[in-house]
Each structure stands twice: as structure tokens, then as C-alpha cells.
PDB file of C-alpha atoms and ligand atoms in Angstrom:
ATOM      1  CA  MET A 348       0.000   0.000   0.000  1.00  0.00           C
ATOM      2  CA  MET A 349       2.738   2.414   1.108  1.00  0.00           C
ATOM      3  CA  GLN A 350       4.910   1.406  -1.836  1.00  0.00           C
ATOM      4  CA  ASN A 351       2.043   2.038  -4.306  1.00  0.00           C
ATOM      5  CA  GLU A 352       1.557   5.477  -2.820  1.00  0.00           C
ATOM      6  CA  VAL A 353       5.287   6.290  -3.191  1.00  0.00           C
ATOM      7  CA  ARG A 354       5.282   4.953  -6.767  1.00  0.00           C
ATOM      8  CA  ARG A 355       2.221   7.055  -7.685  1.00  0.00           C
ATOM      9  CA  LYS A 356       3.834  10.199  -6.249  1.00  0.00           C
ATOM     10  CA  SER A 357       7.083   9.669  -8.160  1.00  0.00           C
ATOM     11  CA  TRP A 358       5.060   8.935 -11.363  1.00  0.00           C
ATOM     12  CA  ASN A 359       3.275  12.292 -10.917  1.00  0.00           C
ATOM     13  CA  MET A 360       6.584  14.116 -10.319  1.00  0.00           C
ATOM     14  CA  ARG A 361       8.146  12.528 -13.420  1.00  0.00           C
ATOM     15  CA  HIS A 362       5.274  13.790 -15.564  1.00  0.00           C
ATOM     16  CA  LEU A 363       5.491  17.325 -14.180  1.00  0.00           C
ATOM     17  CA  SER A 364       9.293  17.561 -14.383  1.00  0.00           C
ATOM     18  CA  ASP A 365      11.508  18.480 -17.340  1.00  0.00           C
ATOM     19  CA  ARG A 366      13.176  15.749 -19.410  1.00  0.00           C
ATOM     20  CA  PRO A 367      16.232  15.959 -21.686  1.00  0.00           C
ATOM     21  CA  ASP A 368      13.947  15.779 -24.782  1.00  0.00           C
ATOM     22  CA  ARG A 369      11.286  18.314 -23.660  1.00  0.00           C
ATOM     23  CA  PHE A 370      10.319  20.864 -20.999  1.00  0.00           C
ATOM     24  CA  GLY A 371       7.635  19.520 -18.622  1.00  0.00           C
ATOM     25  CA  PRO A 372       4.156  21.070 -18.136  1.00  0.00           C
ATOM     26  CA  VAL A 373       5.215  23.204 -15.138  1.00  0.00           C
ATOM     27  CA  SER A 374       8.129  24.822 -17.027  1.00  0.00           C
ATOM     28  CA  ARG A 375       5.946  25.331 -20.091  1.00  0.00           C
ATOM     29  CA  ALA A 376       3.149  26.927 -18.035  1.00  0.00           C
ATOM     30  CA  PHE A 377       5.702  29.272 -16.434  1.00  0.00           C
ATOM     31  CA  HIS A 378       7.255  30.106 -19.825  1.00  0.00           C
ATOM     32  CA  TRP A 379       4.066  30.882 -21.770  1.00  0.00           C
ATOM     33  CA  GLY A 380       2.136  32.374 -18.841  1.00  0.00           C
ATOM     34  CA  MET A 381       4.983  34.746 -18.085  1.00  0.00           C
ATOM     35  CA  ALA A 382       5.497  35.511 -21.792  1.00  0.00           C
ATOM     36  CA  ALA A 383       1.867  36.735 -21.909  1.00  0.00           C
ATOM     37  CA  LEU A 384       2.235  38.753 -18.677  1.00  0.00           C
ATOM     38  CA  PHE A 385       5.541  40.305 -19.831  1.00  0.00           C
ATOM     39  CA  SER A 386       3.813  41.426 -23.053  1.00  0.00           C
ATOM     40  CA  LEU A 387       1.223  43.296 -20.950  1.00  0.00           C
ATOM     41  CA  GLN A 388       4.015  44.744 -18.776  1.00  0.00           C
ATOM     42  CA  PHE A 389       5.920  46.099 -21.792  1.00  0.00           C
ATOM     43  CA  MET A 390       2.671  47.494 -23.238  1.00  0.00           C
ATOM     44  CA  SER A 391       2.222  49.524 -20.042  1.00  0.00           C
ATOM     45  CA  ALA A 392       5.880  50.677 -20.123  1.00  0.00           C
ATOM     46  CA  ALA A 393       5.527  51.670 -23.811  1.00  0.00           C
ATOM     47  CA  ALA A 394       2.352  53.654 -23.051  1.00  0.00           C
ATOM     48  CA  HIS A 395       4.130  55.402 -20.155  1.00  0.00           C
ATOM     49  CA  TRP A 396       7.011  56.315 -22.431  1.00  0.00           C
ATOM     50  CA  ALA A 397       5.115  57.254 -25.619  1.00  0.00           C
ATOM     51  CA  LEU A 398       1.709  58.694 -24.716  1.00  0.00           C
ATOM     52  CA  PRO A 399       0.938  62.120 -23.219  1.00  0.00           C
ATOM     53  CA  ARG A 400       0.200  62.214 -19.454  1.00  0.00           C
ATOM     54  CA  ASP A 401      -3.555  62.904 -19.847  1.00  0.00           C
ATOM     55  CA  HIS A 402      -4.170  60.166 -22.455  1.00  0.00           C
ATOM     56  CA  ALA A 403      -6.881  57.723 -21.269  1.00  0.00           C
ATOM     57  CA  LEU A 404      -5.115  54.647 -22.703  1.00  0.00           C
ATOM     58  CA  ARG A 405      -1.913  55.587 -20.871  1.00  0.00           C
ATOM     59  CA  GLY A 406      -3.872  55.749 -17.600  1.00  0.00           C
ATOM     60  CA  THR A 407      -5.450  52.324 -18.194  1.00  0.00           C
ATOM     61  CA  LEU A 408      -2.237  50.556 -19.211  1.00  0.00           C
ATOM     62  CA  TRP A 409      -0.156  52.213 -16.504  1.00  0.00           C
ATOM     63  CA  SER A 410      -2.660  51.421 -13.723  1.00  0.00           C
ATOM     64  CA  TYR A 411      -1.468  47.795 -13.421  1.00  0.00           C
ATOM     65  CA  HIS A 412       2.312  48.286 -13.895  1.00  0.00           C
ATOM     66  CA  THR A 413       3.301  47.978 -10.207  1.00  0.00           C
ATOM     67  CA  ASP A 414       0.925  45.109  -9.312  1.00  0.00           C
ATOM     68  CA  LEU A 415       1.851  43.110 -12.406  1.00  0.00           C
ATOM     69  CA  GLY A 416       5.570  43.902 -11.954  1.00  0.00           C
ATOM     70  CA  LEU A 417       5.500  42.573  -8.370  1.00  0.00           C
ATOM     71  CA  THR A 418       3.556  39.490  -9.502  1.00  0.00           C
ATOM     72  CA  LEU A 419       6.197  38.843 -12.186  1.00  0.00           C
ATOM     73  CA  PHE A 420       8.925  39.240  -9.565  1.00  0.00           C
ATOM     74  CA  VAL A 421       7.381  36.470  -7.428  1.00  0.00           C
ATOM     75  CA  LEU A 422       6.764  34.277 -10.504  1.00  0.00           C
ATOM     76  CA  VAL A 423      10.369  34.529 -11.716  1.00  0.00           C
ATOM     77  CA  LEU A 424      11.644  33.466  -8.272  1.00  0.00           C
ATOM     78  CA  LEU A 425       9.319  30.421  -8.333  1.00  0.00           C
ATOM     79  CA  ARG A 426      10.263  29.641 -11.942  1.00  0.00           C
ATOM     80  CA  GLY A 427      13.988  29.924 -11.149  1.00  0.00           C
ATOM     81  CA  THR A 428      13.594  27.565  -8.177  1.00  0.00           C
ATOM     82  CA  TRP A 429      11.756  25.033 -10.378  1.00  0.00           C
ATOM     83  CA  GLY A 430      14.440  25.436 -13.080  1.00  0.00           C
ATOM     84  CA  LEU A 431      17.260  24.770 -10.576  1.00  0.00           C
ATOM     85  CA  TRP A 432      15.347  21.745  -9.204  1.00  0.00           C
ATOM     86  CA  ASN A 433      15.215  20.365 -12.771  1.00  0.00           C
ATOM     87  CA  LEU A 434      18.675  21.524 -13.827  1.00  0.00           C
ATOM     88  CA  ARG A 435      20.206  18.102 -14.420  1.00  0.00           C
ATOM     89  CA  GLN A 436      17.341  16.744 -16.528  1.00  0.00           C
ATOM     90  CA  ARG A 437      16.475  19.821 -18.665  1.00  0.00           C
ATOM     91  CA  PRO A 438      16.991  19.916 -22.457  1.00  0.00           C
ATOM     92  CA  ARG A 439      20.584  20.922 -23.216  1.00  0.00           C
ATOM     93  CA  HIS A 440      22.215  22.841 -26.077  1.00  0.00           C
ATOM     94  CA  ALA A 441      25.306  21.291 -27.634  1.00  0.00           C
ATOM     95  CA  GLY A 442      28.401  23.142 -28.886  1.00  0.00           C
ATOM     96  CA  LEU A 443      29.584  26.719 -28.720  1.00  0.00           C
ATOM     97  CA  VAL A 444      26.360  28.261 -30.063  1.00  0.00           C
ATOM     98  CA  GLY A 445      24.471  26.151 -27.531  1.00  0.00           C
ATOM     99  CA  ARG A 446      26.568  27.505 -24.707  1.00  0.00           C
ATOM    100  CA  ALA A 447      25.845  31.036 -25.951  1.00  0.00           C
ATOM    101  CA  ALA A 448      22.096  30.215 -25.857  1.00  0.00           C
ATOM    102  CA  THR A 449      22.389  28.929 -22.262  1.00  0.00           C
ATOM    103  CA  ALA A 450      24.298  32.094 -21.283  1.00  0.00           C
ATOM    104  CA  GLY A 451      21.597  34.189 -23.018  1.00  0.00           C
ATOM    105  CA  HIS A 452      18.869  32.452 -20.981  1.00  0.00           C
ATOM    106  CA  ALA A 453      20.867  33.081 -17.777  1.00  0.00           C
ATOM    107  CA  VAL A 454      21.047  36.810 -18.647  1.00  0.00           C
ATOM    108  CA  LEU A 455      17.254  36.810 -19.228  1.00  0.00           C
ATOM    109  CA  TYR A 456      16.732  35.303 -15.763  1.00  0.00           C
ATOM    110  CA  LEU A 457      19.138  37.797 -14.192  1.00  0.00           C
ATOM    111  CA  LEU A 458      17.329  40.766 -15.768  1.00  0.00           C
ATOM    112  CA  MET A 459      13.887  39.379 -14.890  1.00  0.00           C
ATOM    113  CA  VAL A 460      15.028  39.529 -11.225  1.00  0.00           C
ATOM    114  CA  ILE A 461      17.127  42.730 -11.288  1.00  0.00           C
ATOM    115  CA  VAL A 462      14.622  44.950 -13.184  1.00  0.00           C
ATOM    116  CA  PRO A 463      11.745  44.693 -10.653  1.00  0.00           C
ATOM    117  CA  ALA A 464      14.200  44.469  -7.702  1.00  0.00           C
ATOM    118  CA  LEU A 465      15.695  47.859  -8.633  1.00  0.00           C
ATOM    119  CA  LYS A 466      12.284  49.514  -8.604  1.00  0.00           C
ATOM    120  CA  ILE A 467      11.384  47.874  -5.266  1.00  0.00           C
ATOM    121  CA  LEU A 468      14.640  49.284  -3.855  1.00  0.00           C
ATOM    122  CA  ALA A 469      13.821  52.727  -5.268  1.00  0.00           C
ATOM    123  CA  ALA A 470      10.299  52.574  -3.789  1.00  0.00           C
ATOM    124  CA  ALA A 471      11.686  51.545  -0.380  1.00  0.00           C
ATOM    125  CA  GLY A 472      13.904  54.642  -0.375  1.00  0.00           C
ATOM    126  CA  GLY A 473      11.210  57.008  -1.721  1.00  0.00           C
ATOM    127  CA  THR A 474       8.415  59.093  -0.190  1.00  0.00           C
ATOM    128  CA  ARG A 475       5.566  57.153  -1.814  1.00  0.00           C
ATOM    129  CA  GLY A 476       6.448  53.674  -0.518  1.00  0.00           C
ATOM    130  CA  LEU A 477       5.188  50.501  -2.160  1.00  0.00           C
ATOM    131  CA  GLY A 478       1.723  48.926  -2.406  1.00  0.00           C
ATOM    132  CA  TYR A 479       0.458  45.645  -3.840  1.00  0.00           C
ATOM    133  CA  LEU A 480      -3.218  45.106  -4.755  1.00  0.00           C
ATOM    134  CA  GLY A 481      -4.232  47.905  -2.384  1.00  0.00           C
ATOM    135  CA  LEU A 482      -2.075  46.672   0.549  1.00  0.00           C
ATOM    136  CA  THR A 483       0.823  48.765   1.828  1.00  0.00           C
ATOM    137  CA  LEU A 484       3.989  46.696   1.669  1.00  0.00           C
ATOM    138  CA  ILE A 485       6.464  49.489   2.439  1.00  0.00           C
ATOM    139  CA  PRO A 486       5.214  52.818   3.872  1.00  0.00           C
ATOM    140  CA  GLY A 487       6.566  56.012   2.304  1.00  0.00           C
ATOM    141  CA  ARG A 488       9.517  57.716   3.998  1.00  0.00           C
ATOM    142  CA  GLU A 489       9.396  61.334   5.198  1.00  0.00           C
ATOM    143  CA  THR A 490      12.528  62.151   3.256  1.00  0.00           C
ATOM    144  CA  ALA A 491      13.765  60.184   0.263  1.00  0.00           C
ATOM    145  CA  ILE A 492      17.150  58.454   0.330  1.00  0.00           C
ATOM    146  CA  ASP A 493      18.948  60.208  -2.490  1.00  0.00           C
ATOM    147  CA  TRP A 494      20.991  57.377  -3.980  1.00  0.00           C
ATOM    148  CA  THR A 495      17.912  55.132  -4.457  1.00  0.00           C
ATOM    149  CA  LYS A 496      16.706  57.516  -7.202  1.00  0.00           C
ATOM    150  CA  ALA A 497      19.450  56.131  -9.447  1.00  0.00           C
ATOM    151  CA  ALA A 498      17.905  52.654  -9.010  1.00  0.00           C
ATOM    152  CA  ALA A 499      14.667  53.976 -10.574  1.00  0.00           C
ATOM    153  CA  GLU A 500      16.585  55.210 -13.627  1.00  0.00           C
ATOM    154  CA  TRP A 501      18.365  51.871 -13.979  1.00  0.00           C
ATOM    155  CA  HIS A 502      14.968  50.145 -13.700  1.00  0.00           C
ATOM    156  CA  ALA A 503      13.778  51.876 -16.870  1.00  0.00           C
ATOM    157  CA  THR A 504      17.081  51.484 -18.790  1.00  0.00           C
ATOM    158  CA  LEU A 505      17.525  47.790 -17.961  1.00  0.00           C
ATOM    159  CA  GLY A 506      13.784  47.236 -18.518  1.00  0.00           C
ATOM    160  CA  TRP A 507      14.185  48.337 -22.153  1.00  0.00           C
ATOM    161  CA  PHE A 508      17.360  46.276 -22.465  1.00  0.00           C
ATOM    162  CA  LEU A 509      15.368  43.220 -21.309  1.00  0.00           C
ATOM    163  CA  ALA A 510      12.713  44.015 -23.942  1.00  0.00           C
ATOM    164  CA  ALA A 511      15.404  44.132 -26.677  1.00  0.00           C
ATOM    165  CA  LEU A 512      16.921  40.816 -25.522  1.00  0.00           C
ATOM    166  CA  LEU A 513      13.472  39.210 -25.540  1.00  0.00           C
ATOM    167  CA  LEU A 514      12.938  40.336 -29.123  1.00  0.00           C
ATOM    168  CA  GLY A 515      16.251  38.652 -30.018  1.00  0.00           C
ATOM    169  CA  HIS A 516      15.133  35.537 -28.104  1.00  0.00           C
ATOM    170  CA  ILE A 517      11.877  35.343 -30.112  1.00  0.00           C
ATOM    171  CA  VAL A 518      13.695  35.890 -33.436  1.00  0.00           C
ATOM    172  CA  MET A 519      16.144  33.074 -32.561  1.00  0.00           C
ATOM    173  CA  ALA A 520      13.377  30.670 -31.452  1.00  0.00           C
ATOM    174  CA  ILE A 521      11.059  31.222 -34.436  1.00  0.00           C
ATOM    175  CA  GLY A 522      13.351  32.582 -37.196  1.00  0.00           C
ATOM    176  CA  TRP A 523      16.499  30.557 -36.575  1.00  0.00           C
ATOM    177  CA  HIS A 524      15.265  27.298 -34.999  1.00  0.00           C
ATOM    178  CA  ARG A 525      11.830  26.916 -36.594  1.00  0.00           C
ATOM    179  CA  VAL A 526      12.197  28.492 -40.053  1.00  0.00           C
ATOM    180  CA  ILE A 527      15.904  28.124 -40.909  1.00  0.00           C
ATOM    181  CA  LYS A 528      17.260  25.132 -38.979  1.00  0.00           C
ATOM    182  CA  ARG A 529      13.896  23.374 -38.592  1.00  0.00           C
ATOM    183  CA  ASP A 530      15.037  21.582 -35.412  1.00  0.00           C
ATOM    184  CA  ASP A 531      13.003  20.559 -32.352  1.00  0.00           C
ATOM    185  CA  VAL A 532      13.963  23.500 -30.082  1.00  0.00           C
ATOM    186  CA  LEU A 533      10.588  25.277 -30.390  1.00  0.00           C
ATOM    187  CA  SER A 534       8.544  22.076 -30.158  1.00  0.00           C
ATOM    188  CA  ARG A 535      10.194  20.964 -26.896  1.00  0.00           C
ATOM    189  CA  MET A 536       8.869  24.163 -25.268  1.00  0.00           C
ATOM    190  CA  VAL A 537       5.432  23.971 -26.973  1.00  0.00           C
TER     191      VAL A 537
HETATM  192  C1  HEM B 890       9.721  42.599 -14.557  1.00  0.00           C
HETATM  193  C2  HEM B 890       8.944  43.589 -14.239  1.00  0.00           C
HETATM  194  C3  HEM B 890       9.053  44.975 -14.806  1.00  0.00           C
HETATM  195  C4  HEM B 890       9.397  45.420 -16.058  1.00  0.00           C
HETATM  196  C5  HEM B 890       9.808  44.593 -17.266  1.00  0.00           C
HETATM  197  C6  HEM B 890       9.303  46.878 -16.046  1.00  0.00           C
HETATM  198  C7  HEM B 890       9.613  47.699 -17.105  1.00  0.00           C
HETATM  199  C8  HEM B 890       9.640  49.077 -17.062  1.00  0.00           C
HETATM  200  C9  HEM B 890      10.109  49.945 -18.113  1.00  0.00           C
HETATM  201  C10 HEM B 890      10.659  49.458 -19.447  1.00  0.00           C
HETATM  202  C11 HEM B 890       9.946  51.227 -17.693  1.00  0.00           C
HETATM  203  C12 HEM B 890      10.309  52.490 -18.489  1.00  0.00           C
HETATM  204  C13 HEM B 890       9.065  53.194 -19.005  1.00  0.00           C
HETATM  205  C14 HEM B 890       9.438  54.509 -19.681  1.00  0.00           C
HETATM  206  O1  HEM B 890      10.460  54.553 -20.397  1.00  0.00           O
HETATM  207  O2  HEM B 890       8.669  55.456 -19.528  1.00  0.00           O
HETATM  208  C15 HEM B 890       9.385  51.187 -16.374  1.00  0.00           C
HETATM  209  C16 HEM B 890       9.085  52.306 -15.603  1.00  0.00           C
HETATM  210  C17 HEM B 890       8.559  52.255 -14.333  1.00  0.00           C
HETATM  211  N1  HEM B 890       8.308  51.123 -13.594  1.00  0.00           N
HETATM  212 FE1  HEM B 890       8.593  49.209 -14.188  1.00  0.00          FE
HETATM  213  N2  HEM B 890       8.880  47.268 -14.797  1.00  0.00           N
HETATM  214  C18 HEM B 890       8.733  46.147 -14.011  1.00  0.00           C
HETATM  215  C19 HEM B 890       8.368  46.096 -12.685  1.00  0.00           C
HETATM  216  C20 HEM B 890       8.059  47.213 -11.910  1.00  0.00           C
HETATM  217  C21 HEM B 890       7.737  47.190 -10.511  1.00  0.00           C
HETATM  218  C22 HEM B 890       7.722  45.921  -9.627  1.00  0.00           C
HETATM  219  C23 HEM B 890       7.464  48.467 -10.139  1.00  0.00           C
HETATM  220  C24 HEM B 890       7.083  49.003  -8.766  1.00  0.00           C
HETATM  221  C25 HEM B 890       7.623  48.567  -7.682  1.00  0.00           C
HETATM  222  C26 HEM B 890       7.621  49.306 -11.296  1.00  0.00           C
HETATM  223  C27 HEM B 890       7.405  50.681 -11.344  1.00  0.00           C
HETATM  224  C28 HEM B 890       7.765  51.516 -12.378  1.00  0.00           C
HETATM  225  C29 HEM B 890       7.639  52.966 -12.352  1.00  0.00           C
HETATM  226  C30 HEM B 890       7.051  53.813 -11.214  1.00  0.00           C
HETATM  227  C31 HEM B 890       8.153  53.420 -13.572  1.00  0.00           C
HETATM  228  C32 HEM B 890       8.202  54.899 -14.060  1.00  0.00           C
HETATM  229  C33 HEM B 890       9.553  55.425 -14.150  1.00  0.00           C
HETATM  230  C34 HEM B 890      10.266  55.433 -12.847  1.00  0.00           C
HETATM  231  O3  HEM B 890       9.830  56.085 -11.888  1.00  0.00           O
HETATM  232  O4  HEM B 890      11.300  54.744 -12.758  1.00  0.00           O
HETATM  233  N3  HEM B 890       8.006  48.511 -12.366  1.00  0.00           N
HETATM  234  N4  HEM B 890       9.210  49.860 -16.010  1.00  0.00           N
HETATM  235  C1  HEM B 891       6.788  34.337 -28.837  1.00  0.00           C
HETATM  236  C2  HEM B 891       7.544  34.398 -27.741  1.00  0.00           C
HETATM  237  C3  HEM B 891       8.535  33.333 -27.332  1.00  0.00           C
HETATM  238  C4  HEM B 891       8.986  32.211 -27.995  1.00  0.00           C
HETATM  239  C5  HEM B 891       8.599  31.703 -29.364  1.00  0.00           C
HETATM  240  C6  HEM B 891       9.918  31.540 -27.106  1.00  0.00           C
HETATM  241  C7  HEM B 891      10.569  30.344 -27.360  1.00  0.00           C
HETATM  242  C8  HEM B 891      11.371  29.661 -26.483  1.00  0.00           C
HETATM  243  C9  HEM B 891      11.905  28.342 -26.690  1.00  0.00           C
HETATM  244  C10 HEM B 891      11.684  27.503 -27.935  1.00  0.00           C
HETATM  245  C11 HEM B 891      12.651  28.022 -25.600  1.00  0.00           C
HETATM  246  C12 HEM B 891      13.391  26.703 -25.381  1.00  0.00           C
HETATM  247  C13 HEM B 891      14.825  26.857 -25.686  1.00  0.00           C
HETATM  248  C14 HEM B 891      15.549  25.617 -25.230  1.00  0.00           C
HETATM  249  O1  HEM B 891      15.228  24.538 -25.654  1.00  0.00           O
HETATM  250  O2  HEM B 891      16.443  25.776 -24.392  1.00  0.00           O
HETATM  251  C15 HEM B 891      12.599  29.125 -24.692  1.00  0.00           C
HETATM  252  C16 HEM B 891      13.240  29.166 -23.475  1.00  0.00           C
HETATM  253  C17 HEM B 891      13.255  30.260 -22.636  1.00  0.00           C
HETATM  254  N1  HEM B 891      12.518  31.409 -22.797  1.00  0.00           N
HETATM  255 FE1  HEM B 891      11.299  31.834 -24.369  1.00  0.00          FE
HETATM  256  N2  HEM B 891      10.057  32.295 -25.955  1.00  0.00           N
HETATM  257  C18 HEM B 891       9.220  33.384 -26.047  1.00  0.00           C
HETATM  258  C19 HEM B 891       9.044  34.357 -25.105  1.00  0.00           C
HETATM  259  C20 HEM B 891       9.763  34.458 -23.939  1.00  0.00           C
HETATM  260  C21 HEM B 891       9.619  35.517 -22.960  1.00  0.00           C
HETATM  261  C22 HEM B 891       8.661  36.711 -23.082  1.00  0.00           C
HETATM  262  C23 HEM B 891      10.520  35.250 -21.951  1.00  0.00           C
HETATM  263  C24 HEM B 891      10.800  36.014 -20.688  1.00  0.00           C
HETATM  264  C25 HEM B 891       9.965  36.706 -20.076  1.00  0.00           C
HETATM  265  C26 HEM B 891      11.232  34.040 -22.284  1.00  0.00           C
HETATM  266  C27 HEM B 891      12.224  33.470 -21.513  1.00  0.00           C
HETATM  267  C28 HEM B 891      12.799  32.242 -21.747  1.00  0.00           C
HETATM  268  C29 HEM B 891      13.777  31.596 -20.861  1.00  0.00           C
HETATM  269  C30 HEM B 891      14.364  32.176 -19.587  1.00  0.00           C
HETATM  270  C31 HEM B 891      14.053  30.344 -21.429  1.00  0.00           C
HETATM  271  C32 HEM B 891      15.009  29.256 -20.873  1.00  0.00           C
HETATM  272  C33 HEM B 891      14.228  28.074 -20.396  1.00  0.00           C
HETATM  273  C34 HEM B 891      13.493  28.330 -19.098  1.00  0.00           C
HETATM  274  O3  HEM B 891      14.126  28.318 -18.059  1.00  0.00           O
HETATM  275  O4  HEM B 891      12.268  28.534 -19.114  1.00  0.00           O
HETATM  276  N3  HEM B 891      10.736  33.578 -23.487  1.00  0.00           N
HETATM  277  N4  HEM B 891      11.811  30.127 -25.248  1.00  0.00           N
END
């Protein structure tokens, strides 16, 4: 009875986990769910950057930037933990180009953590504090800590750098792997 239970649990784990020939359902859900949420996040950043202050669409798209950004921060930490847990059995890339792809993915992870973390740091040192879904996480300070303002500027700069890298990532996945090389790299994530 006990042994059956243990076997069933390990069968479930095996089906959720990554394998050398494909990413498992948990990794795929993280990847495509977060891809959709990042698209919304960059739409709000683009509206903030491009539209005039009193534009209604800017107000709508900007209204969720902090809540979604904090949600993405938590999701990337969970996704990174799951990725590390599966590190030895994940699909690998062979050769020099493969190692470049792995390094590229590591930079994506790093930026997905650093970009929101910088803004959280800036908010912690600022007069407005930080809220999430209406709850106060960090109350505003009476006087701002000067050096944390630089973190806010880096948030925007590195945020756009992340957007550019993601465009390159999509071009490589669809243009290079699917259209030119016609290998299984896209299908093991789909
Ligand atoms: C991974 C998540 C995030 C991404 C990709 C991202 C991206 C960006 C980008 C590209 C900009 C520049 C917009 C412009 O040029 O006008 C920006 C600005 C901004 N972001 Fe984020 N963001 C994220 C998370 C957050 C979080 C968690 C917060 C709040 C704690 C936040 C608050 C802001 C604010 C207030 C600005 C306006 C400019 C400033 O004061 O720095 N963002 N974001
Ligand atoms: C149309 C959009 C996208 C396509 C077609 C795509 C495609 C892929 C493919 C095929 C892989 C597997 C590569 C391999 O076998 O190692 C992958 C991995 C990865 N992608 Fe994307 N991707 C997209 C959007 C995104 C976005 C928006 C992000 C980040 C927010 C992202 C982050 C990553 C990361 C970090 C990996 C490494 C594997 C992991 O740990 O999940 N991708 N992508």
C-alpha cells in the first residue's frame, strides 16, 4: 500500500518535471504564462514612455504596472527555483552556439530579477512607498534616500534592455530554430 503510494507520487513528479527531450508542463506553463504577462508589462511601459500624461489609454495601461511587476517578480523566483530543481534533466544545447544560448537564458533570468528588484529598492527609499493590490507593503519615507533615485533610472534602462533581448530571443526561437534550422527546439517548449 505504502509502496504504491510512493510509486504514484514519483510517477506524478516525473510527468510534471523536465526531461532531456522536452520541458515539462510546469516549465511550459511558467514560460508561456509569463510571456503573456511580460507582453502586458511592456505594453504599459511603452504607453508610459510614448503617450501624453492625460491620455486615457496611458492611464489604463499604466494602472497595473506595479501590481503586475510585483507578480512577475514572485513568478520569476518560483520559476527559477523550479528550473534549478530540474537543472540536471532539462533539455541541453550542444556546442559553442548552444553555450551562448544557455548564457543568453541566464542573462534573461538575471534581468527578470534585477529589473523589478531595482524599482522595489527605489520605492523603499522614496516618499511614496510601495503597495500591492491595495495593501501597503512598504510605507513612504518622510525624506527620500537620495541614492535610491538612481535605481529607478536603472529600472527603466535595464527594462528596455530586457525588452530588446526578448525580441532577439523570439527571433532566434522562431526565425532561426523553426524556419531556418527546422530543429526541435521550439517544439520541446510547446
Ligand atoms: C519585470 C517587471 C518589470 C518590467 C519589465 C518593467 C519595465 C519598465 C520599463 C521598461 C519602464 C520604463 C518606461 C518609460 O520609459 O517610460 C518602467 C518604468 C517604471 N516602472 Fe517598471 N517594470 C517592471 C516592474 C516594476 C515594478 C515591480 C514596479 C514598482 C515597484 C515598477 C514601477 C515603475 C515605475 C514607477 C516606472 C516609471 C519610471 C520610474 O519612476 O522609474 N516597475 N518599467
Ligand atoms: C513568442 C515568444 C517566445 C517564444 C517563441 C519563445 C521560445 C522559447 C523556446 C523555444 C525556448 C526553449 C529553448 C531551449 O530549448 O532551451 C525558450 C526558453 C526560454 N525562454 Fe522563451 N520564448 C518566447 C518568449 C519568452 C519571454 C517573453 C521570456 C521572458 C519573459 C522568455 C524566456 C525564456 C527563458 C528564460 C528560457 C530558458 C528556459 C526556461 O528556463 O524557461 N521567453 N523560449
